[in-house]
Coordinates of C-alpha atoms and ligand atoms in Angstrom, one line a residue:
X1 CA 3.1 24.6 45.8
X2 CA 6.7 23.7 46.4
X3 CA 7.3 23.3 50.1
X4 CA 10.4 22.5 52.3
X5 CA 13.8 24.1 52.4
X6 CA 17.4 23.2 52.7
X7 CA 19.0 21.8 54.8
X8 CA 16.0 19.8 56.2
X9 CA 14.9 19.1 52.7
X10 CA 17.6 17.5 50.4
X11 CA 16.3 16.3 47.1
X12 CA 19.4 14.3 46.6
X13 CA 18.3 12.0 49.4
X14 CA 15.8 10.2 47.1
X15 CA 18.4 10.1 44.3
X16 CA 21.1 8.3 46.3
X17 CA 20.2 4.7 45.6
X18 CA 18.9 2.9 42.6
X19 CA 15.9 1.4 44.5
X20 CA 14.9 4.8 45.6
X21 CA 15.3 6.3 42.1
X22 CA 13.1 3.5 40.8
X23 CA 10.6 4.1 43.5
X24 CA 9.9 7.7 42.6
X25 CA 10.2 7.5 38.8
X26 CA 7.4 9.3 37.1
X27 CA 7.6 7.9 33.6
X28 CA 8.5 4.7 31.9
X29 CA 8.3 2.8 28.6
X30 CA 7.0 -0.6 27.8
X31 CA 6.5 -2.3 24.4
X32 CA 2.8 -1.1 24.6
X33 CA 4.1 2.4 23.9
X34 CA 5.4 1.6 20.4
X35 CA 4.3 1.5 16.9
X36 CA 6.7 -0.1 14.4
X37 CA 6.9 1.4 10.9
X38 CA 7.7 -1.2 8.2
X39 CA 8.8 -0.4 4.7
X40 CA 7.7 -2.9 2.1
X41 CA 8.9 -3.6 -1.5
X42 CA 8.0 -5.7 -4.5
X43 CA 9.9 -9.0 -5.1
X44 CA 10.8 -12.1 -3.2
X45 CA 13.1 -12.9 -0.3
X46 CA 14.7 -9.5 -0.1
X47 CA 15.7 -7.3 2.8
X48 CA 17.2 -4.1 1.4
X49 CA 19.0 -1.6 3.7
X50 CA 17.7 2.0 3.6
X51 CA 21.1 3.8 3.1
X52 CA 20.2 6.9 5.1
X53 CA 18.7 5.0 8.0
X54 CA 21.2 2.6 9.6
X55 CA 19.5 -0.6 10.9
X56 CA 16.3 0.0 8.8
X57 CA 15.3 -2.1 5.8
X58 CA 12.7 -2.5 3.1
X59 CA 11.1 -6.0 3.1
X60 CA 9.4 -8.1 0.5
X61 CA 6.0 -9.4 1.5
X62 CA 7.2 -13.0 2.1
X63 CA 9.6 -11.6 4.8
X64 CA 6.7 -9.8 6.6
X65 CA 5.4 -12.9 8.4
X66 CA 8.6 -13.3 10.4
X67 CA 8.7 -9.6 11.1
X68 CA 5.1 -9.3 12.3
X69 CA 5.4 -12.5 14.3
X70 CA 8.4 -11.0 16.1
X71 CA 6.5 -7.7 16.7
X72 CA 3.7 -9.7 18.3
X73 CA 6.1 -11.7 20.4
X74 CA 7.8 -8.4 21.5
X75 CA 4.4 -7.2 22.7
X76 CA 4.0 -4.3 20.2
X77 CA 0.4 -3.2 19.8
X78 CA 0.6 -2.0 16.2
X79 CA 2.7 -1.8 13.0
X80 CA 2.5 0.9 10.3
X81 CA 3.0 -0.1 6.7
X82 CA 4.8 2.2 4.2
X83 CA 5.2 1.1 0.5
X84 CA 8.2 1.7 -1.7
X85 CA 6.4 2.1 -5.0
X86 CA 8.2 1.3 -8.2
X87 CA 8.7 4.4 -10.4
X88 CA 6.8 2.9 -13.3
X89 CA 3.7 2.6 -11.1
X90 CA 3.7 6.3 -10.2
X91 CA 1.8 8.9 -12.1
X92 CA 0.4 12.4 -11.8
X93 CA -2.8 11.3 -10.1
X94 CA -1.3 8.6 -7.9
X95 CA -3.8 6.0 -9.3
X96 CA -1.9 3.1 -7.8
X97 CA -3.3 4.2 -4.4
X98 CA -6.6 2.8 -5.5
X99 CA -5.4 -0.5 -6.9
X100 CA -6.7 -3.3 -4.8
X101 CA -3.6 -5.3 -5.6
X102 CA -1.1 -2.6 -4.7
X103 CA 1.7 -3.5 -2.2
X104 CA -0.1 -2.2 0.9
X105 CA -3.4 -4.0 0.0
X106 CA -1.6 -7.3 -0.5
X107 CA 0.4 -6.8 2.7
X108 CA -2.9 -6.1 4.6
X109 CA -4.6 -9.2 3.3
X110 CA -1.7 -11.5 4.1
X111 CA -1.0 -10.2 7.6
X112 CA -4.7 -10.2 8.5
X113 CA -5.1 -13.7 7.2
X114 CA -2.2 -15.0 9.2
X115 CA -2.5 -13.0 12.4
X116 CA -6.1 -11.8 12.7
X117 CA -6.4 -9.3 15.5
X118 CA -3.2 -10.2 17.3
X119 CA -1.7 -6.9 16.3
X120 CA -3.1 -3.6 14.9
X121 CA -2.2 -2.4 11.4
X122 CA -2.0 1.2 10.6
X123 CA -1.7 2.6 7.1
X124 CA -1.0 6.1 5.9
X125 CA -3.7 7.8 3.9
X126 CA -1.9 10.1 1.4
X127 CA -0.8 10.0 -2.2
X128 CA 2.9 10.7 -1.9
X129 CA 4.0 7.1 -2.4
X130 CA 2.1 7.0 -5.6
X131 CA 2.5 10.3 -7.3
X132 CA 5.2 11.1 -9.9
X133 CA 5.7 14.5 -8.3
X134 CA 6.0 13.2 -4.7
X135 CA 3.2 15.3 -3.3
X136 CA 0.5 14.0 -1.0
X137 CA -2.3 15.2 -3.2
X138 CA -3.3 16.2 -6.7
X139 CA -1.4 19.1 -8.1
X140 CA -2.6 21.9 -10.4
X141 CA -0.4 24.9 -11.3
X142 CA 2.0 23.9 -8.5
X143 CA -0.7 24.0 -5.9
X144 CA -1.9 20.8 -4.1
X145 CA -5.6 20.7 -4.5
X146 CA -7.7 20.2 -1.4
X147 CA -11.2 18.9 -2.2
X148 CA -10.2 17.0 -5.3
X149 CA -7.5 15.2 -3.2
X150 CA -10.0 14.4 -0.5
X151 CA -12.2 12.5 -3.0
X152 CA -9.3 10.2 -3.7
X153 CA -8.3 9.9 -0.1
X154 CA -11.8 8.8 0.8
X155 CA -11.6 6.0 -1.7
X156 CA -8.1 5.1 -0.6
X157 CA -9.3 4.9 3.0
X158 CA -12.3 2.7 2.1
X159 CA -10.1 0.4 0.1
X160 CA -7.6 0.0 3.0
X161 CA -10.4 -0.6 5.5
X162 CA -11.8 -3.3 3.2
X163 CA -8.4 -4.9 3.0
X164 CA -8.3 -5.1 6.8
X165 CA -6.5 -2.0 7.9
X166 CA -7.4 -1.3 11.6
X167 CA -6.2 2.3 11.9
X168 CA -6.3 4.7 9.0
X169 CA -3.8 7.5 9.4
X170 CA -4.4 10.4 7.0
X171 CA -1.0 12.1 6.8
X172 CA -1.7 14.5 4.0
X173 CA -2.8 17.6 5.9
X174 CA -5.7 18.5 3.6
X175 CA -8.5 20.5 5.3
X176 CA -11.7 18.5 6.1
X177 CA -10.6 15.0 5.2
X178 CA -11.2 13.4 8.5
X179 CA -14.9 14.2 8.4
X180 CA -15.4 12.9 4.9
X181 CA -13.4 9.7 5.5
X182 CA -15.3 9.0 8.7
X183 CA -18.6 9.5 6.9
X184 CA -17.7 7.2 4.1
X185 CA -16.4 4.5 6.5
X186 CA -19.6 4.6 8.5
X187 CA -21.8 4.5 5.4
X188 CA -20.0 1.4 4.2
X189 CA -20.1 -0.6 7.4
X190 CA -16.6 0.3 8.7
X191 CA -17.8 2.0 11.9
X192 CA -15.1 0.3 13.9
X193 CA -12.2 1.3 11.8
X194 CA -10.2 3.8 13.7
X195 CA -8.8 7.1 12.4
X196 CA -5.5 8.4 13.7
X197 CA -5.2 11.9 12.2
X198 CA -1.8 13.3 11.5
X199 CA -3.5 16.5 12.7
X200 CA -0.3 18.4 13.4
X201 CA 2.3 17.7 10.8
X202 CA 4.9 20.3 10.2
X203 CA 6.6 21.0 6.9
X204 CA 9.9 19.5 8.2
X205 CA 13.3 18.7 6.8
X206 CA 13.5 15.9 9.4
X207 CA 11.5 13.7 6.9
X208 CA 14.4 13.5 4.5
X209 CA 15.5 9.9 5.1
X210 CA 11.9 8.6 4.9
X211 CA 11.5 10.1 1.5
X212 CA 14.6 8.1 0.5
X213 CA 13.1 5.0 2.1
X214 CA 9.9 5.2 0.1
X215 CA 11.6 6.4 -3.1
X216 CA 10.0 9.9 -3.3
X217 CA 13.1 11.9 -2.5
X218 CA 14.4 12.7 -5.9
X219 CA 10.9 13.1 -7.4
X220 CA 9.6 15.7 -5.0
X221 CA 9.1 19.0 -6.7
X222 CA 9.4 22.0 -4.4
X223 CA 8.3 21.6 -0.8
X224 CA 5.1 20.8 1.2
X225 CA 4.6 24.1 2.8
X226 CA 1.3 24.9 1.2
X227 CA -0.3 22.0 3.1
X228 CA 2.0 21.0 6.0
X229 CA 2.2 23.4 9.0
X230 CA 4.8 26.1 9.5
X231 CA 7.2 25.2 12.3
X232 CA 6.9 28.7 13.7
X233 CA 3.3 28.1 14.8
X234 CA 1.7 26.4 17.8
X235 CA -1.8 28.0 18.2
X236 CA -2.5 26.7 14.7
X237 CA -1.8 23.2 16.1
X238 CA -4.7 23.6 18.5
X239 CA -7.1 24.7 15.7
X240 CA -6.1 21.7 13.6
X241 CA -6.6 19.3 16.5
X242 CA -10.0 20.7 17.5
X243 CA -11.3 20.4 14.0
X244 CA -10.1 16.8 13.6
X245 CA -11.7 15.8 16.9
X246 CA -15.0 17.3 15.8
X247 CA -14.7 15.5 12.5
X248 CA -14.2 12.1 14.2
X249 CA -10.5 11.4 14.8
X250 CA -10.0 8.7 17.5
X251 CA -6.4 9.7 18.1
X252 CA -4.1 12.5 16.9
X253 CA -0.5 12.6 15.8
X254 CA 2.1 15.2 16.3
X255 CA 5.1 15.0 13.9
X256 CA 8.1 15.3 14.0
X257 CA 8.7 14.3 17.6
X258 CA 11.6 15.6 19.7
X259 CA 11.7 19.2 18.3
X260 CA 8.0 19.4 19.0
X261 CA 7.6 18.3 22.6
X262 CA 6.0 21.6 23.4
X263 CA 3.2 20.8 21.0
X264 CA 2.6 17.3 22.4
X265 CA 2.2 18.8 25.8
X266 CA 0.0 21.6 24.6
X267 CA -2.3 19.2 22.8
X268 CA -2.5 16.7 25.7
X269 CA -3.2 19.4 28.2
X270 CA -5.8 21.1 26.1
X271 CA -7.7 18.1 24.8
X272 CA -7.0 15.0 27.0
X273 CA -7.2 12.7 24.1
X274 CA -4.8 9.9 22.9
X275 CA -1.8 11.6 21.4
X276 CA 0.7 9.7 19.3
X277 CA 4.2 11.2 18.6
X278 CA 6.3 10.3 15.6
X279 CA 10.0 10.1 16.1
X280 CA 10.7 10.6 12.4
X281 CA 13.4 9.3 10.1
X282 CA 15.7 12.3 10.5
X283 CA 15.6 12.1 14.3
X284 CA 16.3 8.4 14.0
X285 CA 19.2 8.8 11.6
X286 CA 20.9 11.6 13.6
X287 CA 20.8 9.5 16.8
X288 CA 21.8 6.2 15.1
X289 CA 24.7 7.8 13.1
X290 CA 25.9 9.6 16.2
X291 CA 25.9 6.3 18.2
X292 CA 27.5 4.3 15.4
X293 CA 30.3 6.9 15.0
X294 CA 30.9 6.8 18.8
X295 CA 30.1 10.5 19.2
X296 CA 27.4 9.7 21.7
X297 CA 26.3 6.9 23.9
X298 CA 23.4 4.7 22.9
X299 CA 21.5 5.6 26.1
X300 CA 20.4 8.7 24.2
X301 CA 17.7 6.5 22.6
X302 CA 16.0 5.8 25.9
X303 CA 16.5 9.4 27.1
X304 CA 14.8 10.8 23.9
X305 CA 12.0 8.3 24.0
X306 CA 11.2 9.0 27.6
X307 CA 11.0 12.6 26.7
X308 CA 7.9 11.8 24.6
X309 CA 6.2 10.2 27.5
X310 CA 7.1 13.0 29.9
X311 CA 5.5 15.4 27.4
X312 CA 2.3 13.4 27.4
X313 CA 2.4 11.1 24.4
X314 CA 0.4 7.9 24.7
X315 CA 2.4 6.1 22.1
X316 CA 5.4 6.7 19.8
X317 CA 6.0 5.7 16.2
X318 CA 9.7 4.8 16.2
X319 CA 12.2 3.0 14.0
X320 CA 13.6 1.7 17.3
X321 CA 10.4 -0.2 18.0
X322 CA 11.9 -3.5 16.7
X323 CA 15.1 -2.9 18.7
X324 CA 13.7 -2.4 22.2
X325 CA 15.9 -5.1 23.7
X326 CA 18.8 -2.7 23.1
X327 CA 17.6 -0.2 25.6
X328 CA 14.6 -1.4 27.6
X329 CA 15.3 -3.9 30.4
Ligands
PBG1 C1 3.9 10.9 3.9 C2 4.7 10.7 5.1 C3 5.9 11.2 5.5 C4 6.2 10.6 6.7 C5 5.2 9.8 7.1 N1 4.2 9.8 6.1 C6 6.8 12.2 4.8 C7 6.3 13.4 4.2 O1 5.3 14.0 4.6 O2 7.0 13.9 3.4 C8 7.5 10.9 7.4 C9 8.0 9.9 8.3 C10 9.5 10.0 8.7 O3 10.2 10.9 8.3 O4 9.9 9.1 9.4 N2 2.7 11.5 3.9

């Protein structure tokens, strides 16, 4: 397949000038490629820094309008809402997830009222912001129950859809939840609500700063290895994806991002469906702290994000999504 030979062929010829490099570039990024995660908190007129994530904040709902307006102006297609739940509202069953006046529901209503369909809103479907043990589902004898958890997730999904969520993103890794959520959405008149399945979510230590951001870090008992995937595996990723497609997922997520580019590529090449990559909190914190300390140049941000596109991602969830002017022309 590769033809030509030195000295008649010199690949450096096309690298010599900027115009020529631009002419042959294979991948690029635009605002359309990004999903902005937003952490929300109770209260008024507050913007609280997340200690472990430089440049990332938790916002009260009254501050959301400005933030979402800016996201729309920047050309972002979608935001993702993540609630910081007060400890007193957490319990063993995560019942706050089904409260129609919880933070996420109030945020959905207010953003949809103000901005209609100018921007998509994605919400996690999982119980970890709401459980006192920090797990994504119901726990019995230290095991996260599957089918019992799905029953709650189905209700959480329906509630979020009713509140105006455009894209439900089950991030819990229970078996069989996509099919049951799809069925209940369809039955209740939400045929057009999309599902972005976190189909391939690894049990990863790169999520550390996120758990700090949503206040589940010190609560989490044990780890999530009995439901999230083992990072030693990749064939299993294909099984997860094929099941979720059959069950009705519109898009799939691979997570974390940069250490899992092989998985993004594998999924894209095997299934040819929209693949979203999540540049998770730990990746963000490592890069940002390295840059802030002067250890590494800020151009690493663009370099790492382009890698996602090269691997085949259609879109990237990134905490850099509201800072694109720093590294996109
Ligand atoms: C919760 C959830 C997590 C992330 C997104 N949704 C953490 C976890 O599974 O423990 C991680 C995001 C990040 O690290 O940026 N279901």
